[in-house]
DNA sequence: TCACCTTAGTTAAACGTTTAACTACCTCCA
DNA sequence: TGGAGGTAGTTAAACGTTTAACTAAGGTGA
């Protein structure tokens, strides 16, 4: 591997001159520049990124970690998010260091290691929770970080997020327009931040179309298929007149559970009994019936968090609109709400 | 951020001594060692990984790139593979640098950049194809790399792979035992290496159970849901007596297409008309009916390729058994072949 | 003619480690 | 008594860059 020294020798100049030519950081005479460039080309020279990093105190690496989920869940959104991050990072001149964290206990150690060894310049967080120790740690050390997902009360840091409220409200309006008047929701437990916003969208949607809120139509479920099933069962235990004619689910996995339960019971999923998911996971369109769902703008979020993080790292100021970015989801209408 | 100099000053020794203590690389007296450790603890010292990298000429980073797939496909296996790689890399003292490559044209540039700047110590390839320019480049430069997926003819490099042949043969036996005598396969085009091995498993399975090979029962399809549908349609255009009673699909996505088409036509998917997939994607178990499928041992493969790559990087010899590792998949039997 | 500026280049320090080579001291035994 | 050997530590070079400070040469204006 050729170094700057080799190029300097080959071109008959000092290494400083080579550096100035390569980085275009000071005027160099035509002739010398030509010789240097020529020598660099001949030797196939590339500056060592490590030496640069040491000198500059920057690695041009951004870290992203995710928590392992049981394989039967998959984590389609975060998977797509990794892709989006990688792409966006590359465009910004960075690379992505991706590390799955083991158990939540040892998680913070890994962050400390990465930060304190100077492995990465900044960190992207996702799936933050209310009292997130990673946030506490990073905030306290002043290390650059951003999150996919809004900050909990008491925190203030840059984030980008999907506007779950708008997404679910859209779903409510969609169902209302199809004639539904008793619309239920399978929501996450109250300690889920993202779940709260989506639930707000439910309330907001009901208000927009002038429907009364009925607590009996809200079931709190965990993120699992069998929980979706359980949620629907619980709704169907209501007296017939009080049963919903449509159900909004706070994730596609839950929607799959609800749909499976409905179909098992012979409910006509479609126009008469509507089911809406959230995420638009890749197979949503291939389910039977294909699932109407709220699509998260994952690529845009990846792009947004990288922009924010790079600004932080490079110490460019962020105004309020850039610090907190809420991206609009889209409603993808399929047969699970429209099939006759 | 404290450096080794700070620790040396604090402990009243030279930086060399600190280094020897930290790395346990030469005997140091009890007392001095105690003082150094104490100082390091007080200053919360961590060796800079960049400085170490520069000195050692190793980054302890391994690169993994994947090609972007259209979002309606998802790439569940490669997604799980990233997780597995990250975990395995961490355990081996490495980190994972994950980079999606843009168009195939500019792909090779990115590899050159990473390799020649010394960004990573080694590279993991996946989805290699017959005349893979990445393989050609890496082979030629002698840079350490391994692949998830076997080498094409003419190449020789370390790889780990799932034994697709065994997996499909298993599926054939399973269907045979259920009483099927006309078993079809929706296979990938012939230029797919992985597809070839799976197809071999089909032939091998037929032979094991003494069934004749019928070319009419083989349909070549691309990796897409609508291709699975098309494949099944084509099979059902055969005269009734020649139609298959079970179909093995070379991927779950194709199986989903085949299953959707079968159900649309009122075929009783299950014991009487069996469908088998390949991959065991996360939602396979939640399909209706749940999909019988061949599960790829993705975690083990991730582990295996990292072991191979680290051996290459650290110049430990690999014997033949370690150089090429074929991992057994498992057949996950669900209702798509057993439901009454 | 001389001081000063400009231009084009070089020298050397710095980034934070590791490690080979060296020094100083002590102990041991012939 | 003195050399050999061992122990515990230090010095300084090296890894490959960037960049501030310097030098040398030529041009310019008073």
XYZ file of C-alpha atoms (C1' of nucleotides) in Angstrom:
740
model
C 0.000 0.000 0.000
C 1.566 3.268 -1.101
C 1.829 6.031 1.475
C 2.165 9.749 1.137
C 5.919 9.319 1.543
C 6.141 7.096 -1.497
C 4.243 9.616 -3.540
C 6.465 12.428 -2.311
C 9.596 10.518 -3.222
C 8.212 9.540 -6.612
C 7.215 13.110 -7.402
C 10.377 14.569 -5.940
C 8.615 16.853 -3.469
C 7.984 16.919 0.273
C 5.074 15.104 1.834
C 3.499 18.399 2.793
C 3.237 19.354 -0.835
C 1.571 16.055 -1.621
C -0.915 16.654 1.120
C -1.679 20.149 -0.150
C -2.249 18.851 -3.630
C -4.401 15.925 -2.576
C -6.592 18.035 -0.350
C -6.488 21.154 -2.450
C -5.798 23.043 0.680
C -3.121 25.469 -0.498
C -2.090 26.791 -3.905
C 0.536 24.690 -5.654
C 2.129 25.407 -9.001
C 0.652 23.793 -12.059
C 3.755 21.793 -12.791
C 4.234 20.417 -9.275
C 0.576 19.570 -8.961
C 0.754 17.639 -12.182
C 3.784 15.688 -11.040
C 2.201 14.836 -7.718
C -1.086 13.746 -9.214
C 0.751 11.671 -11.754
C 2.845 9.971 -9.088
C -0.229 9.319 -6.975
C -1.975 7.755 -9.920
C 1.014 5.619 -10.790
C 1.315 4.281 -7.260
C -2.446 3.973 -6.882
C -2.177 6.055 -3.760
C -5.076 6.542 -1.336
C -4.675 8.459 1.881
C -4.950 6.188 4.904
C -8.207 6.913 6.567
C -6.843 5.839 9.909
C -3.942 8.247 9.822
C -6.369 10.953 8.854
C -8.677 9.997 11.649
C -5.902 10.128 14.189
C -4.793 13.505 12.984
C -8.266 14.982 12.737
C -9.761 13.302 15.771
C -12.679 12.136 13.639
C -13.410 8.643 12.417
C -16.175 9.518 9.987
C -18.041 6.587 11.374
C -21.513 6.772 12.827
C -22.800 4.089 15.098
C -26.198 2.506 15.054
C -27.304 -0.177 17.419
C -30.475 -2.079 17.642
C -31.871 -4.437 20.188
C -32.258 -8.033 19.166
C -35.864 -9.043 18.746
C -37.098 -12.612 18.787
C -36.874 -13.904 15.216
C -40.582 -14.692 15.045
C -41.223 -10.950 15.173
C -38.703 -9.793 12.694
C -38.125 -6.073 12.839
C -38.927 -5.013 9.333
C -38.920 -1.312 10.069
C -35.553 -1.266 11.758
C -34.149 -3.498 9.042
C -35.190 -1.025 6.392
C -33.863 1.692 8.638
C -30.370 0.209 8.584
C -30.410 0.305 4.818
C -31.598 3.892 4.798
C -28.965 4.895 7.330
C -26.181 3.242 5.423
C -27.139 4.998 2.246
C -27.570 8.385 3.848
C -24.347 8.070 5.803
C -22.403 7.249 2.693
C -23.783 10.252 0.871
C -22.712 12.437 3.770
C -19.177 11.046 3.639
C -19.594 8.738 6.593
C -19.810 5.026 7.130
C -22.143 3.068 9.303
C -20.912 0.963 12.183
C -23.769 -1.351 13.005
C -23.794 -3.179 16.285
C -26.525 -5.264 17.779
C -26.604 -4.920 21.539
C -26.945 -8.043 23.618
C -29.028 -7.972 26.790
C -30.151 -4.554 27.981
C -27.904 -4.896 31.021
C -24.630 -4.933 29.132
C -25.936 -2.484 26.555
C -24.579 0.623 28.178
C -21.094 -0.824 28.452
C -20.984 -1.175 24.711
C -21.925 2.430 24.253
C -19.283 3.532 26.703
C -16.699 1.509 24.890
C -17.570 2.913 21.489
C -17.728 6.463 22.703
C -14.694 6.491 24.943
C -12.396 4.636 22.617
C -13.336 7.097 19.926
C -14.674 4.410 17.673
C -17.480 6.528 16.273
C -18.163 10.226 15.866
C -21.824 10.043 16.681
C -24.616 7.636 17.432
C -28.099 6.975 16.111
C -30.579 5.611 18.596
C -33.856 3.921 17.848
C -36.620 2.450 19.947
C -35.819 4.757 22.825
C -37.950 4.365 25.882
C -39.027 6.662 28.630
C -36.112 6.293 31.005
C -33.533 5.308 28.471
C -30.130 4.812 30.034
C -28.439 5.262 26.681
C -29.939 8.714 26.373
C -28.945 9.513 29.938
C -25.389 8.453 29.280
C -24.976 10.222 25.964
C -26.658 13.370 27.162
C -24.424 13.498 30.185
C -21.192 13.038 28.258
C -22.246 15.487 25.565
C -21.545 12.969 22.837
C -23.308 13.674 19.525
C -26.421 11.555 19.070
C -29.835 11.663 17.485
C -32.811 9.361 17.668
C -35.380 7.793 15.431
C -38.312 8.515 17.711
C -39.267 11.471 19.817
C -37.703 12.372 23.142
C -39.570 11.501 26.294
C -40.618 14.192 28.746
C -37.630 15.884 30.339
C -35.254 15.121 27.509
C -34.257 17.413 24.722
C -32.155 16.176 21.845
C -32.457 16.128 18.059
C -34.737 13.469 16.633
C -36.704 12.566 13.564
C -39.888 10.613 13.761
C -42.852 9.444 11.793
C -46.002 11.361 12.578
C -47.910 8.436 14.025
C -50.718 10.675 15.155
C -51.409 11.849 11.631
C -51.123 8.284 10.360
C -53.704 6.815 12.667
C -56.020 9.798 12.254
C -55.841 9.168 8.528
C -56.815 5.562 9.126
C -59.802 6.640 11.207
C -61.019 8.998 8.491
C -60.562 6.294 5.889
C -62.694 3.881 7.863
C -65.284 6.542 8.611
C -65.637 7.307 4.942
C -66.236 3.639 4.308
C -69.189 3.888 6.646
C -67.719 2.536 9.882
C -69.066 4.106 13.055
C -67.644 1.781 15.674
C -63.890 1.805 15.164
C -61.660 -0.010 17.641
C -57.933 0.218 18.231
C -55.418 -2.361 19.313
C -52.892 -0.088 20.996
C -49.587 -0.690 22.694
C -49.279 -0.438 26.474
C -49.316 3.091 27.811
C -45.603 3.193 28.525
C -44.789 3.101 24.826
C -44.024 6.573 23.533
C -44.671 5.765 19.880
C -47.819 3.980 20.985
C -49.036 7.090 22.757
C -48.726 9.216 19.644
C -50.570 6.667 17.583
C -53.283 6.505 20.190
C -53.548 10.298 20.088
C -54.173 9.962 16.380
C -57.046 7.654 17.162
C -58.637 10.224 19.465
C -57.957 13.014 17.008
C -59.436 11.061 14.139
C -62.587 10.277 16.086
C -62.974 13.936 16.922
C -62.489 15.011 13.328
C -65.309 12.786 12.159
C -67.417 13.475 15.194
C -67.489 10.005 16.674
C -67.718 9.436 20.405
C -64.800 7.836 22.174
C -65.691 4.497 23.725
C -63.063 3.050 26.080
C -64.446 -0.425 25.438
C -63.062 -0.160 21.918
C -59.499 0.244 23.131
C -57.468 -2.865 23.891
C -53.841 -2.644 24.945
C -51.678 -5.361 23.447
C -48.005 -6.213 23.190
C -46.158 -6.406 19.898
C -46.911 -9.996 18.878
C -49.230 -11.887 16.595
C -50.970 -13.753 19.371
C -51.569 -10.450 21.102
C -53.395 -9.209 18.036
C -55.515 -12.328 18.184
C -56.216 -11.796 21.854
C -57.130 -8.166 21.252
C -59.660 -9.051 18.632
C -61.136 -11.823 20.779
C -61.604 -9.358 23.579
C -63.432 -6.943 21.282
C -65.697 -9.693 20.067
C -66.736 -10.495 23.587
C -68.617 -7.198 23.715
C -72.397 -7.340 23.288
C -73.148 -7.501 19.549
C -74.421 -3.943 19.337
C -71.245 -2.619 20.916
C -68.812 -4.582 18.788
C -66.587 -2.683 16.391
C -66.909 -2.994 12.630
C -63.314 -2.014 12.040
C -60.049 -2.268 13.930
C -56.938 -0.169 13.665
C -53.785 -1.938 14.797
C -50.739 -0.160 15.964
C -48.434 -2.415 13.952
C -48.702 -4.815 11.050
C -47.717 -7.774 13.190
C -50.630 -7.094 15.487
C -52.868 -6.570 12.469
C -51.852 -9.976 11.157
C -52.906 -11.516 14.454
C -56.200 -9.665 14.434
C -56.831 -10.642 10.830
C -56.022 -14.284 11.465
C -58.393 -14.353 14.416
C -61.123 -12.619 12.447
C -60.798 -15.020 9.537
C -60.768 -17.998 11.891
C -64.098 -16.781 13.203
C -65.517 -16.295 9.770
C -65.611 -12.522 9.884
C -65.621 -11.003 6.385
C -62.404 -8.974 6.495
C -62.728 -6.161 3.986
C -65.385 -3.554 3.502
C -67.677 -4.994 6.158
C -65.053 -5.700 8.751
C -62.070 -3.467 8.206
C -58.579 -4.039 9.514
C -55.773 -1.487 9.267
C -52.139 -2.015 10.190
C -49.161 0.248 10.701
C -45.679 -0.049 9.111
C -46.323 -1.514 5.672
C -43.987 -4.411 6.107
C -42.898 -5.995 2.834
C -45.397 -8.848 2.824
C -48.362 -6.687 3.876
C -49.365 -6.435 0.236
C -49.311 -10.210 -0.195
C -51.475 -11.135 2.752
C -54.960 -12.447 2.172
C -56.608 -10.092 2.015
C -53.813 -7.599 1.350
C -53.467 -5.324 4.332
C -54.444 -1.671 4.383
C -51.742 -0.013 6.413
C -49.938 3.189 7.318
C -46.545 3.274 5.646
C -43.642 4.697 7.567
C -41.345 6.946 5.538
C -38.296 5.031 6.656
C -35.933 6.246 3.966
C -36.688 9.866 4.706
C -36.205 9.287 8.393
C -32.840 7.692 7.775
C -31.856 10.645 5.663
C -33.109 13.083 8.263
C -31.328 11.586 11.261
C -28.062 11.410 9.357
C -28.361 15.080 8.410
C -29.019 15.955 12.007
C -26.201 13.844 13.339
C -23.677 15.148 10.857
C -24.632 18.703 11.742
C -24.057 17.870 15.386
C -20.714 16.242 14.699
C -19.524 19.057 12.506
C -20.855 21.610 14.914
C -23.167 23.323 12.533
C -26.087 24.943 14.305
C -29.519 23.364 13.926
C -32.593 25.532 14.105
C -35.723 24.249 15.765
C -37.276 22.943 12.557
C -34.160 20.918 11.844
C -33.766 19.695 15.387
C -37.083 17.940 15.480
C -38.419 16.507 12.287
C -41.794 14.876 11.983
C -42.302 13.028 8.732
C -45.677 12.270 7.277
C -46.660 8.636 6.737
C -48.972 7.597 3.931
C -52.061 5.428 4.048
C -51.815 2.475 1.709
C -55.321 1.261 0.999
C -55.674 -2.409 0.202
C -58.347 -5.052 0.339
C -58.439 -5.541 4.115
C -60.676 -2.477 4.238
C -62.177 -2.451 0.772
C -62.856 -6.009 -0.413
C -66.521 -6.730 -0.920
C -10.635 12.431 26.798
C -7.634 11.167 28.760
C -4.664 9.845 26.789
C -1.898 7.509 27.734
C 0.266 10.550 28.463
C -2.148 11.793 31.070
C -2.148 8.437 32.747
C 1.640 8.278 32.662
C 1.942 11.703 34.235
C -0.691 10.908 36.851
C 1.005 7.659 37.778
C 4.496 9.115 37.587
C 5.798 6.630 35.036
C 6.614 6.635 31.337
C 3.986 6.024 28.716
C 5.655 2.772 27.763
C 5.048 1.434 31.239
C 1.401 2.389 31.017
C 1.130 0.570 27.734
C 2.770 -2.535 29.180
C 0.389 -2.537 32.102
C -2.722 -1.929 30.049
C -1.885 -4.649 27.571
C -0.232 -6.997 29.996
C 2.518 -7.350 27.539
C 5.570 -7.270 29.802
C 6.085 -7.892 33.500
C 5.700 -4.811 35.663
C 6.178 -4.620 39.397
C 3.161 -4.996 41.632
C 3.430 -1.495 42.967
C 3.823 0.263 39.617
C 1.038 -1.747 38.079
C -1.242 -0.730 40.918
C -0.390 2.938 40.494
C -0.971 2.836 36.746
C -4.265 1.016 37.022
C -5.382 3.397 39.703
C -4.489 6.425 37.590
C -6.227 4.959 34.564
C -9.341 4.360 36.575
C -9.276 7.850 38.024
C -8.978 9.452 34.619
C -11.418 7.023 33.044
C -8.783 6.207 30.469
C -9.490 4.136 27.359
C -6.870 3.556 24.719
C -7.741 5.314 21.487
C -8.732 2.721 19.012
C -7.623 4.900 16.142
C -4.108 5.324 17.445
C -3.974 1.609 18.001
C -5.217 0.990 14.505
C -2.599 3.241 13.002
C 0.146 1.581 14.953
C -1.028 -1.948 14.302
C -2.208 -1.451 10.749
C -5.517 -3.053 11.687
C -8.857 -1.385 12.119
C -10.692 -4.291 13.674
C -13.539 -3.494 11.386
C -15.078 -5.924 8.966
C -17.113 -4.720 6.074
C -20.377 -6.131 4.853
C -22.290 -4.803 1.934
C -25.554 -5.805 0.475
C -27.331 -4.877 -2.683
C -30.512 -2.915 -2.335
C -33.603 -4.915 -3.160
C -36.951 -3.401 -4.065
C -38.844 -2.839 -0.800
C -41.758 -5.047 -1.859
C -39.409 -8.007 -1.670
C -37.749 -7.266 1.592
C -34.634 -9.336 2.113
C -35.414 -11.130 5.342
C -32.487 -13.491 5.151
C -29.870 -10.850 4.574
C -31.460 -8.708 7.249
C -31.114 -11.489 9.757
C -27.633 -12.048 8.440
C -26.582 -8.518 9.339
C -27.687 -9.132 12.885
C -25.818 -12.397 13.035
C -22.691 -10.819 11.593
C -22.772 -7.946 14.024
C -23.068 -10.271 16.964
C -20.380 -12.642 15.783
C -18.018 -9.809 14.892
C -18.387 -8.289 18.307
C -17.616 -11.558 19.993
C -14.480 -11.870 17.917
C -13.346 -8.383 18.928
C -14.387 -6.726 15.706
C -17.051 -4.300 14.627
C -19.236 -4.381 11.581
C -19.114 -1.670 8.973
C -22.302 -2.065 6.987
C -22.653 -0.391 3.655
C -25.392 -0.776 1.111
C -24.040 -0.528 -2.406
C -25.871 1.633 -4.907
C -26.139 0.513 -8.500
C -23.983 -2.438 -9.502
C -21.888 -0.151 -11.724
C -20.497 1.978 -8.936
C -20.299 -0.979 -6.562
C -16.719 -1.857 -7.262
C -15.528 1.681 -6.624
C -16.864 1.474 -3.134
C -14.971 -1.708 -2.504
C -11.790 -0.191 -3.835
C -12.216 2.799 -1.618
C -12.793 0.738 1.505
C -9.934 -1.599 0.796
C -7.344 0.873 -0.367
C -7.972 3.481 2.284
C -7.626 0.759 4.871
C -11.097 1.301 6.205
C -11.711 -2.353 6.946
C -9.564 -5.408 7.630
C -11.710 -7.817 5.699
C -14.944 -8.106 3.805
C -17.960 -10.383 3.885
C -19.729 -10.912 0.599
C -23.202 -12.260 0.078
C -25.327 -12.966 -2.956
C -22.287 -13.526 -5.113
C -22.951 -14.399 -8.694
C -21.116 -16.347 -11.304
C -18.856 -13.647 -12.714
C -18.746 -11.464 -9.658
C -16.526 -8.443 -10.159
C -16.176 -7.991 -6.408
C -14.701 -11.451 -6.106
C -12.414 -10.763 -9.046
C -11.177 -7.553 -7.484
C -10.665 -8.935 -3.989
C -9.054 -12.108 -5.218
C -6.653 -10.149 -7.357
C -5.597 -7.763 -4.606
C -5.295 -10.540 -2.063
C -7.510 -8.724 0.389
C -9.107 -10.953 3.053
C -12.697 -11.825 2.238
C -15.204 -14.610 2.691
C -18.641 -15.186 1.292
C -22.045 -16.307 2.403
C -22.630 -18.600 -0.535
C -20.434 -20.985 -2.457
C -17.830 -19.992 -4.971
C -18.651 -20.321 -8.627
C -16.580 -22.534 -10.883
C -13.027 -21.313 -11.242
C -12.975 -19.457 -7.952
C -11.540 -20.660 -4.721
C -12.011 -18.712 -1.539
C -13.396 -19.426 1.924
C -17.159 -19.489 2.211
C -19.970 -20.721 4.394
C -23.286 -21.710 2.985
C -26.535 -23.355 3.783
C -26.847 -26.825 2.356
C -29.712 -26.048 0.018
C -29.454 -29.446 -1.592
C -30.095 -31.208 1.691
C -32.903 -28.792 2.511
C -34.869 -29.388 -0.640
C -34.224 -33.128 -0.528
C -35.690 -33.069 2.953
C -38.741 -31.297 1.620
C -39.174 -33.923 -1.113
C -39.009 -36.745 1.431
C -41.483 -34.951 3.660
C -43.965 -34.629 0.807
C -43.390 -38.201 -0.295
C -44.135 -39.463 3.163
C -47.373 -37.515 3.090
C -48.316 -39.533 0.035
C -47.435 -37.132 -2.768
C -46.170 -38.744 -5.933
C -46.198 -35.788 -8.286
C -44.034 -33.105 -6.698
C -43.241 -29.925 -8.612
C -40.607 -27.287 -8.028
C -40.614 -23.563 -8.658
C -36.909 -23.008 -9.184
C -34.812 -19.969 -9.895
C -33.302 -19.395 -13.327
C -30.344 -21.591 -14.126
C -27.763 -18.843 -13.677
C -28.439 -18.719 -9.962
C -25.832 -20.643 -8.047
C -27.906 -21.090 -4.897
C -30.806 -22.052 -7.130
C -28.740 -24.763 -8.743
C -27.949 -26.383 -5.440
C -31.558 -26.314 -4.388
C -32.563 -27.828 -7.661
C -29.976 -30.567 -7.130
C -31.738 -31.307 -3.863
C -34.958 -31.759 -5.777
C -33.351 -34.329 -8.073
C -31.631 -36.029 -5.184
C -34.832 -36.191 -3.161
C -36.753 -37.709 -6.063
C -34.077 -40.324 -6.468
C -34.061 -41.180 -2.787
C -37.783 -41.907 -2.806
C -37.675 -43.486 -6.238
C -39.806 -41.028 -8.113
C -39.233 -40.282 -11.768
C -38.101 -36.855 -12.796
C -40.623 -35.054 -14.967
C -39.365 -31.846 -16.600
C -42.923 -30.618 -16.877
C -42.958 -30.288 -13.104
C -40.104 -27.768 -13.125
C -40.892 -24.103 -13.650
C -38.165 -21.465 -13.536
C -39.275 -18.265 -11.842
C -37.738 -15.039 -10.622
C -37.717 -14.022 -6.986
C -41.112 -12.308 -6.719
C -44.594 -13.041 -5.511
C -46.206 -12.687 -8.900
C -43.644 -15.089 -10.277
C -44.771 -17.681 -7.770
C -48.309 -17.127 -8.952
C -47.253 -17.486 -12.546
C -45.337 -20.656 -11.777
C -48.314 -22.283 -10.184
C -50.619 -21.207 -13.000
C -48.271 -22.817 -15.469
C -48.304 -26.067 -13.513
C -52.083 -26.062 -13.424
C -52.260 -25.796 -17.163
C -50.979 -29.350 -17.392
C -53.531 -32.050 -18.125
C -55.226 -33.030 -14.839
C -53.466 -36.362 -14.567
C -50.092 -34.718 -14.919
C -50.665 -31.942 -12.455
C -48.608 -31.914 -9.277
C -50.161 -32.452 -5.874
C -47.407 -30.573 -4.098
C -45.007 -27.741 -4.940
C -41.645 -26.919 -3.481
C -40.666 -23.281 -3.832
C -37.138 -22.079 -3.801
C -37.984 -19.158 -1.518
C -40.784 -18.154 0.832
C -41.682 -15.155 -1.284
C -42.293 -17.430 -4.236
C -44.181 -19.818 -1.992
C -46.441 -16.985 -0.904
C -47.220 -16.270 -4.538
C -47.897 -19.906 -5.251
C -50.075 -20.220 -2.186
C -52.048 -17.107 -3.031
C -52.658 -18.377 -6.531
C -53.673 -21.812 -5.241
C -56.098 -20.371 -2.738
C -57.551 -18.018 -5.332
C -58.306 -21.080 -7.425
C -59.853 -22.917 -4.534
C -57.134 -25.511 -4.148
C -57.067 -27.004 -0.649
C -53.586 -26.000 0.457
C -52.476 -28.451 3.131
C -52.370 -32.205 3.144
C -54.036 -32.552 -0.221
C -52.149 -29.822 -2.003
C -48.841 -29.199 -0.297
C -46.710 -26.083 -0.568
C -43.219 -25.787 0.860
C -41.093 -22.654 1.004
C -37.450 -21.936 1.686
C -36.006 -19.417 4.185
C -38.502 -19.371 7.048
C -39.047 -15.647 6.949
C -40.523 -14.237 10.164
C -44.134 -14.159 9.038
C -44.076 -17.611 7.447
C -45.615 -19.006 10.611
C -48.453 -16.497 10.537
C -49.580 -17.072 6.989
C -52.848 -18.819 6.299
C -52.172 -21.617 6.293
C -48.846 -21.344 8.095
C -46.078 -22.205 5.676
C -44.002 -25.358 5.832
C -40.515 -24.222 4.945
C -36.800 -24.933 5.057
C -35.175 -22.724 7.657
C -31.762 -21.301 6.897
C -29.338 -21.440 9.809
C -28.519 -17.772 9.418
C -27.003 -17.256 12.844
C -24.612 -20.135 12.389
C -23.611 -18.892 8.987
C -22.891 -15.461 10.380
C -20.782 -17.037 13.074
C -18.993 -19.228 10.568
C -18.079 -16.505 8.097
C -16.767 -14.294 10.854
C -14.587 -17.094 12.143
C -13.253 -17.668 8.675
C -12.647 -14.027 8.005
C -10.907 -13.422 11.299
C -8.639 -16.375 10.649
C -7.772 -14.888 7.278
C -7.114 -11.468 8.746
C -5.009 -12.797 11.552
C -3.233 -15.141 9.223
C -4.142 -18.316 10.970
C -4.213 -21.275 8.639
C -7.579 -22.755 7.728
C -7.837 -26.420 6.905
C -10.178 -27.580 4.204
C -13.073 -28.289 6.570
C -12.840 -24.774 7.924
C -12.406 -23.150 4.553
C -15.712 -24.360 3.187
C -18.530 -24.818 5.613
C -21.881 -26.212 4.652
C -24.511 -25.782 7.325
C -27.580 -27.918 7.580
C -30.989 -26.272 7.317
C -34.012 -27.628 9.140
C -37.443 -28.403 7.808
C -40.149 -26.574 9.701
C -43.392 -28.426 9.160
C -46.533 -26.315 9.303
C -50.064 -26.486 8.010
C -49.354 -25.735 4.364
C -48.452 -29.382 3.995
C -50.391 -30.988 6.823
C -53.748 -29.237 7.262
C -56.693 -31.491 6.553
C 19.532 49.571 -3.819
C 17.003 47.941 -0.230
C 13.068 46.643 2.405
C 9.000 44.309 1.749
C 5.648 41.362 -0.258
C 4.218 37.210 -2.774
C 4.714 32.676 -4.276
C 6.138 27.931 -3.862
C 7.994 24.992 -1.459
C 10.071 22.513 2.986
C 10.610 21.245 7.931
C 8.974 19.480 11.871
C 5.513 18.874 15.349
C 1.412 16.718 16.452
C -2.357 13.157 16.787
C -2.112 8.468 20.588
C -0.495 4.320 20.529
C 3.152 0.098 20.514
C 7.573 -1.813 20.972
C 12.594 -2.501 20.081
C 16.555 -0.986 22.152
C 18.590 0.905 25.885
C 19.900 2.053 30.970
C 20.315 1.357 35.792
C 20.362 -1.382 39.393
C 20.602 -5.590 41.936
C 21.970 -10.464 42.712
C 24.700 -14.328 42.127
C 28.478 -17.120 41.622
C 33.242 -18.232 40.146
C 36.130 -8.645 42.732
C 34.068 -8.571 38.629
C 31.403 -10.247 34.918
C 26.966 -12.419 33.721
C 22.220 -12.434 34.107
C 17.872 -10.832 35.534
C 14.469 -7.260 36.648
C 12.097 -2.816 36.127
C 11.893 0.861 34.071
C 12.794 4.637 30.191
C 13.780 6.570 25.528
C 12.707 7.142 21.068
C 11.169 5.575 16.659
C 7.385 4.266 14.071
C 2.574 4.047 12.073
C 0.517 7.974 7.940
C -1.477 11.960 7.918
C -2.227 17.435 8.493
C -0.677 21.971 9.173
C 1.721 25.888 11.463
C 5.933 27.929 10.948
C 9.707 28.540 8.343
C 12.917 29.416 4.054
C 14.258 30.773 -0.475
C 13.690 33.134 -4.506
C 11.779 36.450 -7.326
C 9.196 40.764 -8.011
C 7.888 45.541 -6.721
C 7.956 50.271 -5.355
C 10.259 54.164 -3.165
